[in-house]
Tab-separated table of C-alpha atoms in Angstrom:
chain	number	residue	atom	x	y	z
H	16	MET	CA	129.736	-46.409	50.864
H	17	THR	CA	126.223	-45.549	51.701
H	18	ILE	CA	123.485	-47.975	52.019
H	19	ARG	CA	120.428	-46.118	53.122
H	20	LEU	CA	117.759	-47.306	50.848
H	21	GLY	CA	118.195	-50.956	49.374
H	22	LEU	CA	116.167	-53.522	47.793
H	23	GLN	CA	116.745	-57.276	48.327
H	24	ILE	CA	115.159	-59.622	45.723
H	25	ASN	CA	114.716	-62.882	47.706
H	26	ASN	CA	112.297	-64.680	45.540
H	27	PHE	CA	112.240	-65.991	42.027
H	28	SER	CA	108.651	-67.444	41.827
H	29	TYR	CA	106.677	-64.962	39.754
H	30	GLY	CA	103.992	-67.121	38.184
H	31	THR	CA	105.888	-67.051	34.966
H	32	GLY	CA	107.700	-69.592	32.880
H	33	VAL	CA	111.544	-69.781	33.411
H	34	ASP	CA	112.001	-67.922	30.314
H	35	GLN	CA	110.637	-64.747	32.072
H	36	LEU	CA	112.212	-65.460	35.382
H	37	PHE	CA	115.459	-63.357	34.961
H	38	PRO	CA	113.705	-60.693	32.843
H	39	THR	CA	111.582	-60.068	35.907
H	40	VAL	CA	114.546	-59.852	38.148
H	41	ILE	CA	116.174	-57.323	35.670
H	42	ALA	CA	112.961	-55.263	35.742
H	43	GLN	CA	112.991	-55.159	39.412
H	44	ALA	CA	116.600	-53.965	39.571
H	45	LYS	CA	116.123	-51.402	36.817
H	46	GLU	CA	113.183	-49.993	38.707
H	47	ALA	CA	114.874	-49.617	41.878
H	48	ASP	CA	117.940	-48.022	40.120
H	49	GLU	CA	115.575	-45.510	38.508
H	50	ALA	CA	113.619	-44.859	41.632
H	51	GLY	CA	116.634	-43.717	43.590
H	52	PHE	CA	117.469	-46.863	45.569
H	53	ASP	CA	121.278	-46.921	46.220
H	54	SER	CA	121.689	-50.706	46.295
H	55	VAL	CA	120.167	-54.000	45.217
H	56	PHE	CA	120.889	-57.290	46.840
H	57	LEU	CA	120.343	-60.930	46.149
H	58	MET	CA	120.156	-63.650	48.825
H	59	ASP	CA	123.124	-65.968	48.806
H	60	HIS	CA	121.327	-69.277	48.853
H	61	PHE	CA	120.835	-72.357	46.586
H	62	TYR	CA	117.401	-73.339	47.912
H	63	GLN	CA	114.638	-71.118	48.885
H	64	LEU	CA	114.278	-70.327	52.614
H	65	PRO	CA	111.646	-71.488	54.985
H	66	GLY	CA	109.056	-68.761	55.598
H	67	ILE	CA	109.446	-67.525	52.048
H	68	GLY	CA	108.675	-70.726	50.062
H	69	THR	CA	109.524	-74.401	49.765
H	70	TYR	CA	113.163	-75.367	49.442
H	71	ASP	CA	112.657	-76.552	45.829
H	72	GLN	CA	111.262	-73.213	44.518
H	73	PRO	CA	113.584	-71.532	41.933
H	74	MET	CA	116.736	-69.885	43.379
H	75	LEU	CA	119.429	-68.364	41.181
H	76	GLU	CA	123.271	-68.550	42.110
H	77	ALA	CA	123.801	-64.986	43.396
H	78	TYR	CA	127.182	-63.985	41.858
H	79	THR	CA	126.272	-65.158	38.383
H	80	ALA	CA	123.083	-63.204	38.534
H	81	LEU	CA	124.654	-60.099	40.044
H	82	GLY	CA	127.266	-60.018	37.042
H	83	ALA	CA	124.302	-59.897	34.776
H	84	LEU	CA	122.541	-57.244	36.761
H	85	ALA	CA	125.783	-55.201	36.660
H	86	ALA	CA	125.412	-54.919	32.946
H	87	ALA	CA	121.639	-54.082	33.234
H	88	THR	CA	121.975	-51.197	35.798
H	89	GLN	CA	123.656	-47.976	35.924
H	90	ASN	CA	123.871	-46.514	39.615
H	91	VAL	CA	122.815	-49.155	42.113
H	92	GLN	CA	125.524	-50.799	44.322
H	93	LEU	CA	125.327	-54.626	43.920
H	94	GLY	CA	125.986	-57.256	46.570
H	95	THR	CA	124.516	-60.315	48.486
H	96	LEU	CA	122.737	-59.873	51.670
H	97	VAL	CA	124.757	-61.933	52.650
H	98	THR	CA	127.147	-64.400	51.330
H	99	GLY	CA	127.449	-67.579	53.323
H	100	ASN	CA	131.199	-67.991	53.971
H	101	THR	CA	130.880	-71.857	53.957
H	102	TYR	CA	129.757	-72.030	50.385
H	103	ARG	CA	133.145	-70.861	48.741
H	104	ASN	CA	136.683	-70.983	49.223
H	105	PRO	CA	137.750	-67.394	50.390
H	106	THR	CA	140.108	-67.006	47.351
H	107	LEU	CA	137.200	-67.804	45.020
H	108	LEU	CA	134.852	-65.332	46.891
H	109	ALA	CA	137.599	-62.648	46.523
H	110	LYS	CA	137.862	-63.308	42.827
H	111	ALA	CA	134.041	-63.328	42.376
H	112	ILE	CA	133.609	-59.991	44.358
H	113	THR	CA	136.519	-58.173	42.583
H	114	THR	CA	135.180	-59.460	39.225
H	115	LEU	CA	131.844	-57.858	40.113
H	116	ASP	CA	133.496	-54.741	41.061
H	117	VAL	CA	135.219	-54.596	37.695
H	118	ILE	CA	131.951	-55.469	35.652
H	119	SER	CA	130.010	-52.851	37.530
H	120	ALA	CA	132.682	-50.156	37.436
H	121	GLY	CA	133.054	-49.922	41.044
H	122	ARG	CA	129.552	-50.825	42.316
H	123	ALA	CA	130.134	-54.031	44.239
H	124	ILE	CA	129.502	-54.639	47.996
H	125	LEU	CA	130.897	-57.631	49.771
H	126	GLY	CA	128.192	-58.779	52.207
H	127	ILE	CA	129.424	-61.812	54.151
H	128	GLY	CA	128.359	-63.897	57.170
H	129	THR	CA	128.858	-67.389	58.728
H	130	GLY	CA	126.154	-69.276	56.802
H	131	TRP	CA	123.189	-70.891	58.678
H	132	PHE	CA	120.750	-72.964	56.385
H	133	GLU	CA	121.708	-76.385	57.445
H	134	LEU	CA	119.509	-78.175	54.719
H	135	GLU	CA	121.683	-76.560	51.949
H	136	HIS	CA	124.889	-77.733	53.578
H	137	ASP	CA	123.587	-81.253	54.040
H	138	GLN	CA	122.108	-81.756	50.694
H	139	LEU	CA	124.890	-80.047	48.616
H	140	GLY	CA	127.872	-81.451	50.741
H	141	TYR	CA	129.057	-78.364	52.527
H	142	ASP	CA	130.430	-78.816	56.050
H	143	PHE	CA	128.104	-77.210	58.518
H	144	GLY	CA	129.441	-77.784	62.017
H	145	THR	CA	128.548	-75.692	64.884
H	146	PHE	CA	128.173	-71.900	65.000
H	147	THR	CA	131.461	-71.683	66.715
H	148	ASP	CA	133.111	-73.628	63.902
H	149	ARG	CA	131.530	-71.439	61.172
H	150	PHE	CA	132.413	-68.107	63.078
H	151	GLU	CA	136.032	-69.512	63.302
H	152	LYS	CA	135.996	-70.158	59.474
H	153	LEU	CA	134.780	-66.668	58.829
H	154	GLY	CA	137.502	-65.171	60.820
H	155	GLU	CA	140.044	-66.988	59.071
H	156	ALA	CA	138.524	-66.345	55.595
H	157	LEU	CA	138.712	-62.526	56.333
H	158	GLN	CA	142.522	-62.946	56.859
H	159	ILE	CA	142.591	-64.064	53.151
H	160	ILE	CA	139.830	-61.955	51.500
H	161	LEU	CA	140.549	-58.639	52.907
H	162	PRO	CA	144.122	-58.394	51.935
H	163	MET	CA	143.363	-59.803	48.428
H	164	LEU	CA	140.782	-57.029	48.021
H	165	ALA	CA	143.400	-54.529	48.888
H	166	GLY	CA	145.844	-55.815	46.284
H	167	GLU	CA	148.129	-57.676	48.687
H	168	ARG	CA	149.226	-61.244	48.378
H	169	PRO	CA	148.362	-63.113	51.611
H	170	THR	CA	149.949	-66.375	52.398
H	171	VAL	CA	148.013	-68.107	55.079
H	172	THR	CA	148.333	-71.598	56.640
H	173	GLY	CA	145.269	-71.949	58.887
H	174	LYS	CA	143.067	-74.457	60.419
H	175	HIS	CA	140.555	-74.414	57.634
H	176	TYR	CA	142.237	-72.577	54.729
H	177	ARG	CA	145.590	-72.085	53.158
H	178	THR	CA	146.922	-69.786	50.469
H	179	GLN	CA	150.377	-69.000	48.986
H	180	GLU	CA	150.788	-65.368	47.845
H	181	ALA	CA	147.004	-65.379	46.611
H	182	LEU	CA	146.423	-62.730	43.922
H	183	ALA	CA	143.122	-61.103	42.756
H	184	ASN	CA	143.697	-59.296	39.547
H	185	PRO	CA	142.058	-57.241	37.982
H	186	ARG	CA	140.688	-55.026	40.639
H	187	PHE	CA	138.726	-51.794	40.145
H	188	ARG	CA	139.160	-50.329	43.624
H	189	ASP	CA	141.546	-50.850	46.707
H	190	HIS	CA	138.521	-51.061	48.939
H	191	ILE	CA	135.240	-52.822	48.250
H	192	PRO	CA	132.647	-51.975	50.964
H	193	LEU	CA	132.215	-54.638	53.512
H	194	MET	CA	128.794	-55.661	55.104
H	195	ILE	CA	128.034	-58.186	57.642
H	196	GLY	CA	124.582	-59.378	58.765
H	197	GLY	CA	123.581	-60.318	62.337
H	198	SER	CA	123.128	-58.743	65.720
H	199	GLY	CA	125.126	-61.053	68.156
H	200	GLU	CA	126.409	-58.759	70.901
H	201	LYS	CA	129.425	-61.135	71.763
H	202	LYS	CA	130.661	-62.088	68.402
H	203	THR	CA	129.057	-60.400	65.412
H	204	ILE	CA	128.708	-56.846	66.496
H	205	PRO	CA	132.381	-56.697	67.766
H	206	LEU	CA	133.587	-58.253	64.451
H	207	ALA	CA	131.695	-55.601	62.580
H	208	ALA	CA	133.319	-52.888	64.621
H	209	LYS	CA	136.589	-54.394	63.892
H	210	HIS	CA	136.424	-54.926	60.161
H	211	PHE	CA	133.245	-53.775	58.464
H	212	ASP	CA	131.743	-50.585	57.009
H	213	HIS	CA	128.161	-51.699	57.377
H	214	LEU	CA	126.184	-53.839	59.801
H	215	ASN	CA	122.701	-55.158	58.549
H	216	VAL	CA	121.118	-55.655	61.951
H	217	ILE	CA	118.949	-58.891	62.161
H	218	ALA	CA	116.469	-58.177	65.018
H	219	GLY	CA	112.915	-57.269	65.713
H	220	PHE	CA	111.764	-53.657	65.808
H	221	ASP	CA	111.676	-53.843	69.403
H	222	GLU	CA	115.303	-54.805	69.826
H	223	LEU	CA	116.701	-52.085	67.510
H	224	ALA	CA	117.450	-49.363	70.099
H	225	ARG	CA	119.392	-51.881	72.208
H	226	LYS	CA	121.434	-53.295	69.285
H	227	VAL	CA	122.362	-49.584	68.423
H	228	GLU	CA	123.634	-49.012	71.844
H	229	VAL	CA	125.708	-52.034	71.796
H	230	VAL	CA	127.162	-51.005	68.217
H	231	ARG	CA	128.140	-47.649	69.971
H	232	GLN	CA	129.708	-49.346	72.910
H	233	ARG	CA	131.782	-51.852	70.918
H	234	CYS	CA	133.025	-49.189	68.617
H	235	GLU	CA	134.035	-46.854	71.416
H	236	GLU	CA	136.000	-49.886	73.083
H	237	ILE	CA	138.333	-49.936	70.003
H	238	ASP	CA	138.394	-46.207	69.695
H	239	ARG	CA	136.268	-46.253	66.521
H	240	ASP	CA	133.810	-43.465	65.897
H	241	PRO	CA	130.424	-45.251	65.892
H	242	ALA	CA	129.207	-43.060	63.172
H	243	THR	CA	131.629	-44.888	60.683
H	244	LEU	CA	129.779	-48.288	61.134
H	245	GLU	CA	126.682	-47.718	59.092
H	246	THR	CA	123.661	-49.710	60.068
H	247	SER	CA	120.425	-51.028	58.137
H	248	MET	CA	117.635	-53.242	58.896
H	249	LEU	CA	116.090	-55.725	56.436
H	250	ILE	CA	112.328	-55.408	56.236
H	251	GLY	CA	109.357	-56.816	54.352
H	252	ALA	CA	107.049	-54.257	52.655
H	253	LEU	CA	103.524	-55.212	51.823
H	254	VAL	CA	102.467	-52.385	49.588
H	255	GLY	CA	99.470	-51.573	47.517
H	256	ASP	CA	95.826	-50.232	47.601
H	257	GLY	CA	93.787	-51.961	50.293
H	258	VAL	CA	96.875	-53.324	52.122
H	259	THR	CA	96.893	-52.791	55.810
H	260	PRO	CA	99.133	-53.788	58.762
H	261	ASP	CA	96.753	-56.497	59.942
H	262	MET	CA	97.591	-58.484	56.899
H	263	ILE	CA	101.192	-59.042	58.172
H	264	PRO	CA	101.617	-62.602	59.170
H	265	ASP	CA	102.198	-63.062	62.895
H	266	ASP	CA	105.625	-64.404	62.458
H	267	PHE	CA	106.679	-61.177	60.619
H	268	ARG	CA	105.116	-58.498	62.741
H	269	GLN	CA	108.533	-57.550	64.128
H	270	ARG	CA	110.147	-57.300	60.732
H	271	MET	CA	107.524	-56.205	58.255
H	272	VAL	CA	105.484	-53.105	57.314
H	273	ALA	CA	102.404	-52.628	55.314
H	274	GLY	CA	100.082	-50.181	53.604
H	275	SER	CA	100.528	-47.526	51.019
H	276	ALA	CA	103.960	-46.239	50.233
H	277	GLU	CA	103.306	-43.190	52.376
H	278	GLN	CA	102.004	-45.312	55.352
H	279	ILE	CA	105.066	-47.568	54.964
H	280	ALA	CA	107.344	-44.510	55.246
H	281	GLU	CA	105.763	-43.580	58.454
H	282	GLN	CA	106.171	-47.015	59.917
H	283	VAL	CA	109.807	-47.121	58.725
H	284	GLN	CA	110.392	-43.749	60.483
H	285	SER	CA	108.856	-44.686	63.649
H	286	LYS	CA	109.936	-48.286	63.992
H	287	VAL	CA	113.447	-48.218	62.396
H	288	LEU	CA	114.970	-44.874	61.903
H	289	ASP	CA	113.742	-43.312	65.265
H	290	ALA	CA	115.498	-46.225	66.972
H	291	GLY	CA	118.851	-45.042	65.571
H	292	ILE	CA	119.292	-47.283	62.561
H	293	ASP	CA	120.673	-45.504	59.619
H	294	GLY	CA	118.643	-47.046	56.563
H	295	VAL	CA	116.549	-49.785	55.376
H	296	ILE	CA	116.772	-52.673	52.914
H	297	LEU	CA	113.322	-53.722	51.636
H	298	PHE	CA	112.045	-56.863	50.246
H	299	VAL	CA	108.651	-56.823	48.436
H	300	PRO	CA	106.858	-60.166	48.515
H	301	THR	CA	106.021	-61.337	45.057
H	302	GLN	CA	104.929	-65.050	45.658
H	303	VAL	CA	101.218	-64.381	45.355
H	304	VAL	CA	100.755	-61.608	42.894
H	305	GLY	CA	104.154	-61.574	41.153
H	306	TYR	CA	106.170	-58.515	40.493
H	307	GLN	CA	104.050	-55.354	40.367
H	308	PRO	CA	105.715	-52.585	38.432
H	309	GLY	CA	105.380	-49.132	40.039
H	310	HIS	CA	105.533	-50.317	43.581
H	311	LEU	CA	109.368	-49.919	44.007
H	312	THR	CA	109.069	-46.250	42.406
H	313	ALA	CA	106.301	-45.295	44.882
H	314	LEU	CA	108.403	-46.633	47.775
H	315	GLY	CA	111.471	-44.720	46.449
H	316	GLU	CA	109.567	-41.486	46.343
H	317	ALA	CA	108.219	-42.089	49.881
H	318	LEU	CA	111.401	-43.196	51.542
H	319	LYS	CA	114.265	-41.462	50.003
H	320	PRO	CA	113.699	-38.152	51.631
H	321	LEU	CA	113.638	-39.979	55.171
H	322	VAL	CA	117.047	-41.674	54.679
H	323	THR	CA	119.012	-39.028	52.891
H	324	GLY	CA	118.195	-36.160	55.221
């Protein structure tokens, strides 16, 4: 698995009717596919997130939508950035991701995390608990999911989940790439070093060099080559004629770049890649102007040479 240039589609408010909502999602995924992006991600949320929009704005269920995108694209890997473990029984998640892998002919990525959006849990009836509770659930879920993805039949009697020779069939591959999102130095990064192929670092630009060093330390503590744990950062990209960095909202200045595609490439190099992060996953805000064909193509042309060497 290589995730060096990804697109996250995190918004479904395009100024169109609902009949054009998913065709617009497909158009973005296809443009990214043709522009050389190696992956396309959806958020795994049921409500829109604070900072992006109001909670009642349109939000598609991720795995249903990814299955449709698998049929509409040819090359990009597909996954969530990232699945909230609290939303699904681990056996259901294992079935969803192995099904996506079959539909996409081996292009699925399992992105997973603890879950964090309390409003969704409260309104939709999912147990939220403390972060410790959710991290404990994630660890137990991985004891079920990872063997199922490998074709094993786990029997687990845990505090939160139980299975009896759980089976995931059919499967396309014996290993589906695993991604976790976060940057916690005591729990998330050590868990990434132990189990995962990819860590999407959730941190500001000014924190990246420190996080890369912690990744190196945690890998070396368990005799893992740090180069085998790939890293990326999710960043916003305001792109277009007349766009300048001073248009970035204050709350996003440590996680967003702006300007022409070429200027964005320069900022990605200096702020992300030079800090030691391997790649970037972009979201392009569409709430105000909708989807603008051509922007992803320009970003792909400018960024691909930087992340592929």
